[in-house]
Each structure stands twice: as structure tokens, then as C-alpha cells.
Amino acid sequence: KQPKNPENPLAPRQPFDELCGTPVDGYFWGRSEIESVAPLQLQLNARIDGINKLLRRQEDPPTFVKGMAQSAQFVKSRLSKPGGYLVDANPNGSVQQLAPTLPPDLYNSLHETVQMFNDMGGFPAVLRGEGDPGVRAQGHAAQLTQNASPRHKDRALLYERQIGSVGTKSYNILKAKITRTI
């Protein structure tokens, strides 16, 4: 330990401050704030991509061409145009659209994932600007918002204290280094 120097108030202090909201033993940076919602975000993105692909296949379905004299590409291009038609001499030829059927519960898992994301992220309906059943007055909604926000306030205050410590140390460094008065 260094002896106290009255001319330098920073002598006994180290020049580093920790900025870590969720410390983890043996890991300098701590746990990421988004670690709990990142897998849900990936799941949500994958689900939306899957639904979009399914809807796109429903919108422009694959075509099965059998027994036609023309090439399948020619048949598909003719039938894909608005008002398009095709005449073929083969009576056994057929064209079949293979559009997938949409499951009735297509969006259920998407809504469940969004709800899990909101729960893990700490965003109840009142913080997302959505109404809750039974909330009729502005005062009641304000009270629910206050009750729902401590989780975010606690994290923000923790970082604010740590950043305030850095600011105080910076001010003390300036105070120790600048000899003239302002």
C-alpha cells in the first residue's frame, strides 16, 4: 500500500473502475444483459423466416407437370401469367399446383415466443403501450407502469453509480493535475 500523499489525493487509488452490471466470478466482463433473450430472438427470427417461406410457397406454389408435350418450364411460365392459358395435344397431360396447406395454429408458437421474449426481457403489456384487461383509468395504468419498471431502474441505477465513480475519478485526476484556478 502506498503512503498517503497530501499533494496527490489519487496516490492510494488504482486507475481502474469496473463497469459491470452482472458480475460473474472469474470473468472480467460479466454476464451480458441480452444473454437471456438472445436465444429467443434467434427462435423468433427462425419462426418468422419459416412462416414467410411457407406463405411464399402458398402464394407461388410449385407446379407438377405430367405428360405434356412442352417443357415444364414453358408450361409453368404460361400458367403463371395473368390470363395465361395452355393448349396441349396430349389428352393424358396434367398440371397440378402443389400449394401447401397452412396449419390452423400457424401463428400460435410465434405468439408464445413473443410472450416469452417479453417476459424474459421484463416488458409487460403496460410497458409496451398495450392495454391490460381491467385497466380503465390513467392512474391505474401509471401505477402498473411504476410497479413494472423497477427491474429496469435497478439495472440503470447500478450502471449510473459505476459511471458516476468513473466521473468522480476523472474529476479528481483533473483537480490533481491542473494547478491553476479557473
Coordinates of N, CA and C in Angstrom, one line a residue:
K1 N 0.8 -1.2 0.0 CA 0.0 0.0 0.0 C 0.9 1.2 0.0
Q2 N 0.5 2.2 -0.8 CA 1.3 3.4 -1.0 C 1.0 4.3 0.2
P3 N 2.0 5.1 0.6 CA 1.7 6.1 1.7 C 0.8 7.2 1.2
K4 N 0.1 7.8 2.0 CA -0.8 8.9 1.6 C 0.0 10.1 1.3
N5 N -0.2 10.7 0.2 CA 0.5 11.9 -0.2 C -0.5 13.1 -0.2
P6 N -0.3 14.0 0.6 CA -1.3 15.1 0.7 C -1.3 16.0 -0.6
E7 N -0.2 16.0 -1.4 CA -0.2 16.7 -2.6 C -0.9 16.0 -3.7
N8 N -1.1 14.7 -3.6 CA -1.7 13.9 -4.7 C -2.8 13.1 -4.0
P9 N -4.1 13.5 -4.1 CA -5.1 12.7 -3.5 C -5.4 11.4 -4.2
L10 N -4.8 11.2 -5.4 CA -5.1 9.9 -6.1 C -4.0 8.9 -5.9
A11 N -3.0 9.2 -5.1 CA -1.9 8.3 -4.8 C -2.3 6.9 -4.3
P12 N -3.2 6.8 -3.4 CA -3.6 5.4 -2.9 C -4.6 4.7 -3.8
R13 N -5.1 5.3 -4.8 CA -6.1 4.7 -5.6 C -5.6 4.1 -6.9
Q14 N -6.2 3.1 -7.4 CA -5.9 2.5 -8.6 C -6.6 3.2 -9.8
P15 N -6.1 3.2 -11.0 CA -6.7 4.0 -12.1 C -7.9 3.3 -12.8
F16 N -8.4 2.2 -12.3 CA -9.4 1.4 -13.0 C -10.7 1.4 -12.2
D17 N -11.8 1.4 -12.9 CA -13.1 1.2 -12.3 C -13.8 0.2 -13.1
E18 N -14.6 -0.6 -12.4 CA -15.4 -1.7 -13.0 C -16.7 -1.2 -13.5
L19 N -17.0 -1.5 -14.8 CA -18.3 -1.2 -15.3 C -18.9 -2.6 -15.7
C20 N -19.6 -3.1 -14.8 CA -20.2 -4.5 -15.0 C -21.5 -4.6 -14.2
G21 N -22.6 -4.8 -14.9 CA -23.9 -4.8 -14.3 C -24.2 -6.2 -13.7
T22 N -23.7 -7.3 -14.3 CA -24.0 -8.6 -13.7 C -22.6 -9.3 -13.6
P23 N -21.9 -9.2 -12.5 CA -20.6 -9.8 -12.4 C -20.7 -11.3 -12.3
V24 N -19.7 -12.0 -12.9 CA -19.6 -13.4 -12.9 C -18.2 -13.7 -12.4
D25 N -18.1 -14.6 -11.4 CA -16.8 -14.9 -10.8 C -15.8 -15.4 -11.9
G26 N -14.6 -14.9 -11.9 CA -13.6 -15.3 -12.9 C -13.7 -14.8 -14.3
Y27 N -14.7 -13.9 -14.5 CA -14.9 -13.4 -15.9 C -15.0 -11.8 -15.7
F28 N -14.1 -11.1 -16.3 CA -14.0 -9.7 -16.2 C -15.2 -8.9 -16.6
W29 N -15.7 -9.3 -17.8 CA -16.8 -8.6 -18.4 C -18.2 -8.8 -17.8
G30 N -18.3 -9.9 -17.1 CA -19.6 -10.2 -16.5 C -20.6 -10.8 -17.5
R31 N -21.8 -11.1 -17.1 CA -22.8 -11.6 -17.9 C -23.5 -10.6 -18.8
S32 N -23.7 -10.9 -20.0 CA -24.4 -9.9 -20.9 C -25.8 -9.7 -20.5
E33 N -26.3 -8.5 -20.7 CA -27.7 -8.2 -20.4 C -28.7 -8.9 -21.4
I34 N -28.2 -9.1 -22.6 CA -29.1 -9.7 -23.6 C -29.0 -11.2 -23.7
E35 N -28.2 -11.8 -22.8 CA -27.9 -13.3 -22.9 C -29.2 -14.1 -22.7
S36 N -30.1 -13.6 -21.9 CA -31.4 -14.3 -21.6 C -32.4 -14.2 -22.8
V37 N -32.3 -13.2 -23.6 CA -33.3 -13.0 -24.7 C -32.7 -13.4 -26.0
A38 N -31.4 -13.5 -26.1 CA -30.8 -13.8 -27.4 C -31.3 -15.1 -28.1
P39 N -31.3 -16.2 -27.3 CA -31.9 -17.5 -27.9 C -33.3 -17.3 -28.4
L40 N -34.1 -16.6 -27.6 CA -35.5 -16.3 -28.0 C -35.6 -15.5 -29.3
Q41 N -34.6 -14.5 -29.4 CA -34.6 -13.7 -30.6 C -34.3 -14.6 -31.8
L42 N -33.3 -15.5 -31.7 CA -33.0 -16.4 -32.8 C -34.1 -17.3 -33.1
Q43 N -34.8 -17.8 -32.1 CA -36.0 -18.7 -32.3 C -37.1 -17.9 -33.0
L44 N -37.3 -16.6 -32.6 CA -38.3 -15.8 -33.2 C -38.0 -15.5 -34.7
N45 N -36.7 -15.2 -35.0 CA -36.3 -14.9 -36.4 C -36.5 -16.2 -37.2
A46 N -36.1 -17.4 -36.7 CA -36.3 -18.6 -37.5 C -37.8 -18.9 -37.7
R47 N -38.6 -18.6 -36.7 CA -40.0 -18.9 -36.9 C -40.6 -18.0 -38.0
I48 N -40.3 -16.7 -37.9 CA -40.8 -15.7 -38.9 C -40.3 -16.1 -40.3
D49 N -39.0 -16.5 -40.4 CA -38.5 -16.9 -41.7 C -39.3 -18.1 -42.2
G50 N -39.5 -19.1 -41.4 CA -40.3 -20.3 -41.8 C -41.7 -19.9 -42.2
I51 N -42.3 -19.1 -41.5 CA -43.7 -18.7 -41.9 C -43.7 -17.9 -43.2
N52 N -42.7 -17.1 -43.4 CA -42.6 -16.3 -44.7 C -42.4 -17.3 -45.8
K53 N -41.5 -18.3 -45.6 CA -41.2 -19.2 -46.7 C -42.5 -20.0 -47.1
L54 N -43.2 -20.4 -46.0 CA -44.5 -21.2 -46.2 C -45.5 -20.3 -46.9
L55 N -45.6 -19.1 -46.5 CA -46.6 -18.2 -47.2 C -46.2 -17.9 -48.6
R56 N -44.9 -17.8 -48.9 CA -44.4 -17.6 -50.2 C -44.7 -18.8 -51.1
R57 N -44.5 -20.0 -50.6 CA -44.9 -21.2 -51.3 C -46.4 -21.3 -51.6
Q58 N -47.2 -20.8 -50.6 CA -48.6 -20.7 -50.8 C -49.0 -19.7 -51.9
E59 N -48.3 -18.6 -51.9 CA -48.5 -17.5 -52.9 C -48.1 -18.0 -54.3
D60 N -46.9 -18.6 -54.4 CA -46.4 -19.0 -55.7 C -46.0 -20.5 -55.6
P61 N -47.0 -21.4 -55.7 CA -46.7 -22.8 -55.4 C -45.9 -23.5 -56.5
P62 N -45.2 -24.6 -56.1 CA -44.6 -25.4 -57.1 C -45.6 -26.1 -58.0
T63 N -45.2 -26.4 -59.2 CA -46.2 -26.9 -60.2 C -45.6 -28.3 -60.6
F64 N -46.6 -29.3 -60.6 CA -46.2 -30.6 -61.1 C -46.8 -30.8 -62.5
V65 N -45.9 -31.0 -63.5 CA -46.4 -31.2 -64.9 C -46.1 -32.6 -65.3
K66 N -47.2 -33.3 -65.9 CA -47.0 -34.7 -66.2 C -47.7 -34.9 -67.6
G67 N -46.9 -35.5 -68.5 CA -47.4 -36.0 -69.8 C -47.6 -34.9 -70.8
M68 N -47.0 -33.7 -70.7 CA -47.2 -32.7 -71.6 C -46.1 -32.7 -72.7
A69 N -46.5 -32.3 -73.9 CA -45.5 -32.3 -75.0 C -44.5 -31.1 -74.8
Q70 N -44.9 -30.0 -74.2 CA -44.0 -28.9 -74.0 C -43.1 -29.1 -72.7
S71 N -42.1 -28.3 -72.6 CA -41.2 -28.5 -71.4 C -42.0 -27.9 -70.2
A72 N -41.6 -28.4 -69.0 CA -42.3 -28.0 -67.8 C -42.1 -26.5 -67.5
Q73 N -40.9 -26.0 -67.9 CA -40.7 -24.5 -67.8 C -41.6 -23.7 -68.6
F74 N -41.9 -24.1 -69.8 CA -42.8 -23.5 -70.7 C -44.2 -23.5 -70.2
V75 N -44.6 -24.6 -69.7 CA -45.9 -24.8 -69.1 C -46.1 -23.9 -67.9
K76 N -45.1 -23.9 -67.0 CA -45.2 -23.0 -65.8 C -45.2 -21.5 -66.1
S77 N -44.4 -21.1 -67.1 CA -44.4 -19.7 -67.5 C -45.7 -19.3 -68.1
R78 N -46.3 -20.2 -68.9 CA -47.6 -19.8 -69.5 C -48.7 -19.7 -68.4
L79 N -48.7 -20.6 -67.5 CA -49.8 -20.7 -66.5 C -49.6 -19.7 -65.4
S80 N -48.4 -19.1 -65.2 CA -48.1 -18.1 -64.2 C -48.5 -16.7 -64.5
K81 N -48.7 -16.5 -65.8 CA -49.1 -15.1 -66.2 C -50.6 -14.9 -66.0
P82 N -50.9 -13.6 -65.7 CA -52.4 -13.3 -65.5 C -53.1 -13.6 -66.8
G83 N -54.1 -14.4 -66.8 CA -54.9 -14.7 -68.0 C -54.2 -15.7 -68.9
G84 N -53.1 -16.3 -68.4 CA -52.4 -17.3 -69.2 C -53.1 -18.5 -69.5
Y85 N -52.9 -19.2 -70.6 CA -53.5 -20.4 -70.9 C -52.5 -21.3 -71.6
L86 N -52.9 -22.6 -71.7 CA -52.0 -23.6 -72.3 C -52.9 -24.6 -73.1
V87 N -52.5 -24.9 -74.3 CA -53.2 -25.9 -75.1 C -52.2 -27.0 -75.4
D88 N -52.6 -28.2 -75.1 CA -51.7 -29.4 -75.4 C -52.5 -30.5 -76.1
A89 N -51.8 -31.2 -77.0 CA -52.5 -32.2 -77.8 C -52.6 -33.5 -77.0
N90 N -51.8 -33.7 -76.0 CA -51.9 -35.0 -75.2 C -53.1 -34.9 -74.3
P91 N -54.0 -35.9 -74.4 CA -55.2 -35.9 -73.5 C -54.8 -36.4 -72.1
N92 N -53.7 -37.0 -71.9 CA -53.3 -37.6 -70.6 C -52.5 -36.6 -69.8
G93 N -52.1 -35.4 -70.4 CA -51.3 -34.5 -69.7 C -52.1 -33.8 -68.6
S94 N -51.3 -33.5 -67.6 CA -52.0 -32.8 -66.4 C -51.0 -31.8 -65.8
V95 N -51.6 -30.8 -65.2 CA -50.8 -29.8 -64.4 C -51.4 -29.7 -63.0
Q96 N -50.6 -29.8 -62.0 CA -51.1 -29.7 -60.6 C -50.3 -28.7 -59.8
Q97 N -51.0 -27.8 -59.1 CA -50.4 -26.9 -58.2 C -50.2 -27.6 -56.9
L98 N -49.0 -27.5 -56.3 CA -48.7 -28.2 -55.1 C -48.6 -27.2 -53.9
A99 N -49.6 -26.4 -53.8 CA -49.6 -25.3 -52.7 C -49.7 -26.0 -51.4
P100 N -48.9 -25.7 -50.4 CA -49.0 -26.3 -49.1 C -50.3 -25.7 -48.3
T101 N -50.8 -26.6 -47.5 CA -52.0 -26.1 -46.7 C -51.4 -25.5 -45.4
L102 N -52.0 -24.3 -45.1 CA -51.5 -23.6 -43.9 C -52.1 -24.3 -42.7
P103 N -51.3 -24.6 -41.7 CA -51.9 -25.2 -40.4 C -52.8 -24.1 -39.7
P104 N -53.8 -24.5 -39.1 CA -54.7 -23.5 -38.4 C -54.0 -22.8 -37.2
D105 N -53.0 -23.5 -36.6 CA -52.3 -22.9 -35.5 C -50.9 -22.4 -35.9
L106 N -50.8 -21.8 -37.1 CA -49.5 -21.4 -37.7 C -48.9 -20.3 -36.8
Y107 N -49.6 -19.4 -36.3 CA -49.1 -18.3 -35.5 C -49.0 -18.5 -34.0
N108 N -49.5 -19.6 -33.5 CA -49.6 -19.8 -32.1 C -48.2 -19.9 -31.5
S109 N -47.2 -20.6 -32.1 CA -45.9 -20.7 -31.5 C -45.2 -19.4 -31.6
L110 N -45.5 -18.6 -32.7 CA -44.9 -17.3 -32.8 C -45.3 -16.4 -31.7
H111 N -46.6 -16.4 -31.4 CA -47.1 -15.6 -30.3 C -46.6 -16.0 -28.9
E112 N -46.4 -17.3 -28.8 CA -45.8 -17.8 -27.5 C -44.4 -17.4 -27.3
T113 N -43.6 -17.4 -28.4 CA -42.2 -17.0 -28.4 C -42.1 -15.5 -28.1
V114 N -43.0 -14.7 -28.7 CA -43.0 -13.3 -28.4 C -43.4 -13.0 -26.9
Q115 N -44.3 -13.8 -26.4 CA -44.7 -13.6 -25.0 C -43.5 -14.0 -24.1
M116 N -42.8 -15.1 -24.4 CA -41.6 -15.5 -23.6 C -40.5 -14.4 -23.7
F117 N -40.3 -13.8 -24.9 CA -39.4 -12.8 -25.1 C -39.7 -11.6 -24.2
N118 N -41.0 -11.2 -24.2 CA -41.4 -10.1 -23.4 C -41.2 -10.4 -21.9
D119 N -41.5 -11.6 -21.5 CA -41.4 -12.0 -20.0 C -39.9 -12.0 -19.6
M120 N -39.1 -12.6 -20.5 CA -37.6 -12.6 -20.1 C -37.0 -11.2 -20.2
G121 N -37.4 -10.4 -21.1 CA -36.9 -9.0 -21.2 C -37.4 -8.1 -20.2
G122 N -38.5 -8.5 -19.5 CA -39.1 -7.6 -18.5 C -40.0 -6.5 -19.0
F123 N -40.7 -6.9 -20.1 CA -41.6 -5.9 -20.7 C -43.0 -6.4 -20.7
P124 N -43.7 -6.1 -19.6 CA -45.2 -6.5 -19.6 C -45.9 -5.6 -20.5
A125 N -47.2 -5.9 -20.7 CA -48.0 -5.2 -21.7 C -48.1 -3.7 -21.4
V126 N -48.1 -3.3 -20.1 CA -48.2 -1.9 -19.8 C -47.0 -1.1 -20.2
L127 N -45.8 -1.7 -20.2 CA -44.6 -1.1 -20.6 C -44.4 -1.0 -22.2
R128 N -45.2 -1.9 -22.8 CA -45.1 -1.9 -24.3 C -46.2 -1.0 -24.9
G129 N -47.0 -0.3 -24.0 CA -48.0 0.6 -24.5 C -49.3 -0.1 -24.9
E130 N -49.4 -1.4 -24.5 CA -50.7 -2.1 -24.7 C -51.5 -2.1 -23.5
G131 N -52.8 -2.1 -23.6 CA -53.7 -2.2 -22.5 C -53.8 -3.5 -21.9
D132 N -54.0 -3.5 -20.6 CA -54.3 -4.8 -19.9 C -55.8 -4.9 -19.6
P133 N -56.3 -6.1 -19.6 CA -57.7 -6.2 -19.2 C -57.9 -5.7 -17.8
G134 N -59.0 -5.0 -17.6 CA -59.3 -4.5 -16.3 C -58.7 -3.1 -15.9
V135 N -57.8 -2.6 -16.8 CA -57.2 -1.3 -16.6 C -58.1 -0.2 -17.3
R136 N -58.7 0.6 -16.5 CA -59.6 1.6 -17.2 C -59.1 3.0 -17.0
A137 N -58.4 3.3 -16.0 CA -58.0 4.7 -15.6 C -56.5 4.9 -15.9
Q138 N -56.2 6.2 -16.1 CA -54.8 6.5 -16.4 C -54.0 6.3 -15.1
G139 N -54.6 6.6 -13.9 CA -53.9 6.5 -12.7 C -53.5 5.0 -12.4
H140 N -54.4 4.1 -12.8 CA -54.2 2.7 -12.6 C -53.1 2.2 -13.5
A141 N -53.1 2.7 -14.8 CA -52.0 2.3 -15.7 C -50.7 2.9 -15.3
A142 N -50.7 4.1 -14.7 CA -49.5 4.7 -14.2 C -48.9 3.9 -13.1
Q143 N -49.8 3.4 -12.2 CA -49.3 2.6 -11.0 C -48.7 1.3 -11.5
L144 N -49.4 0.7 -12.5 CA -48.8 -0.6 -13.1 C -47.5 -0.4 -13.7
T145 N -47.3 0.8 -14.4 CA -46.0 1.1 -15.0 C -45.0 1.3 -14.0
Q146 N -45.3 1.9 -12.9 CA -44.3 2.1 -11.8 C -43.9 0.8 -11.2
N147 N -44.9 -0.1 -11.0 CA -44.6 -1.4 -10.4 C -43.9 -2.3 -11.4
A148 N -44.0 -2.1 -12.7 CA -43.3 -3.0 -13.6 C -41.9 -2.5 -14.0
S149 N -41.6 -1.2 -13.7 CA -40.3 -0.7 -14.1 C -39.1 -0.8 -13.1
P150 N -39.2 -1.3 -11.9 CA -38.1 -1.4 -11.0 C -36.9 -2.3 -11.6
R151 N -37.3 -3.3 -12.3 CA -36.2 -4.2 -12.8 C -35.3 -3.4 -13.7
H152 N -35.8 -2.5 -14.6 CA -35.0 -1.7 -15.5 C -34.3 -0.6 -14.7
K153 N -35.0 0.0 -13.7 CA -34.5 1.1 -12.9 C -33.3 0.6 -12.1
D154 N -33.4 -0.6 -11.6 CA -32.3 -1.2 -10.8 C -31.0 -1.3 -11.6
R155 N -31.2 -1.9 -12.8 CA -30.1 -2.0 -13.7 C -29.5 -0.7 -14.1
A156 N -30.4 0.3 -14.4 CA -29.9 1.6 -14.8 C -29.2 2.3 -13.7
L157 N -29.7 2.2 -12.4 CA -29.0 2.8 -11.3 C -27.7 2.2 -11.0
L158 N -27.6 0.9 -11.2 CA -26.3 0.2 -11.0 C -25.2 0.8 -11.9
Y159 N -25.6 0.9 -13.2 CA -24.6 1.4 -14.2 C -24.4 2.9 -13.9
E160 N -25.4 3.6 -13.5 CA -25.2 5.0 -13.1 C -24.2 5.2 -12.0
R161 N -24.3 4.4 -11.0 CA -23.3 4.5 -9.9 C -21.9 4.2 -10.4
Q162 N -21.8 3.2 -11.2 CA -20.4 2.8 -11.7 C -19.9 3.9 -12.6
I163 N -20.7 4.5 -13.5 CA -20.3 5.6 -14.3 C -20.0 6.8 -13.5
G164 N -20.8 7.1 -12.5 CA -20.5 8.2 -11.6 C -19.2 8.1 -10.9
S165 N -18.8 6.9 -10.6 CA -17.5 6.6 -10.0 C -16.4 7.0 -10.9
V166 N -16.5 6.6 -12.2 CA -15.5 7.0 -13.2 C -15.5 8.5 -13.4
G167 N -16.6 9.2 -13.4 CA -16.7 10.6 -13.5 C -16.0 11.3 -12.3
T168 N -16.2 10.8 -11.1 CA -15.6 11.4 -9.9 C -14.1 11.2 -10.0
K169 N -13.6 10.0 -10.4 CA -12.2 9.8 -10.5 C -11.6 10.7 -11.6
S170 N -12.3 10.9 -12.7 CA -11.8 11.8 -13.7 C -11.7 13.2 -13.2
Y171 N -12.7 13.6 -12.5 CA -12.6 15.0 -11.9 C -11.5 15.1 -10.9
N172 N -11.2 14.1 -10.1 CA -10.1 14.2 -9.1 C -8.8 14.2 -9.9
I173 N -8.7 13.5 -11.0 CA -7.4 13.5 -11.8 C -7.2 14.9 -12.3
L174 N -8.2 15.5 -12.8 CA -8.1 16.9 -13.3 C -7.7 17.8 -12.2
K175 N -8.3 17.7 -11.1 CA -8.1 18.5 -9.9 C -6.6 18.4 -9.5
A176 N -6.1 17.2 -9.5 CA -4.7 16.9 -9.1 C -3.7 17.4 -10.1
K177 N -4.0 17.4 -11.4 CA -3.1 17.8 -12.4 C -3.1 19.2 -12.8
I178 N -4.3 19.9 -12.7 CA -4.4 21.3 -13.0 C -4.1 22.1 -11.8
T179 N -3.1 23.0 -11.9 CA -2.7 23.8 -10.8 C -3.3 25.1 -10.8
R180 N -3.7 25.6 -11.9 CA -4.2 27.0 -12.0 C -5.7 26.9 -11.6
T181 N -6.2 28.0 -11.1 CA -7.6 28.1 -10.8 C -8.4 28.6 -12.0
I182 N -9.6 28.1 -12.1 CA -10.5 28.5 -13.2 C -11.5 29.5 -12.8

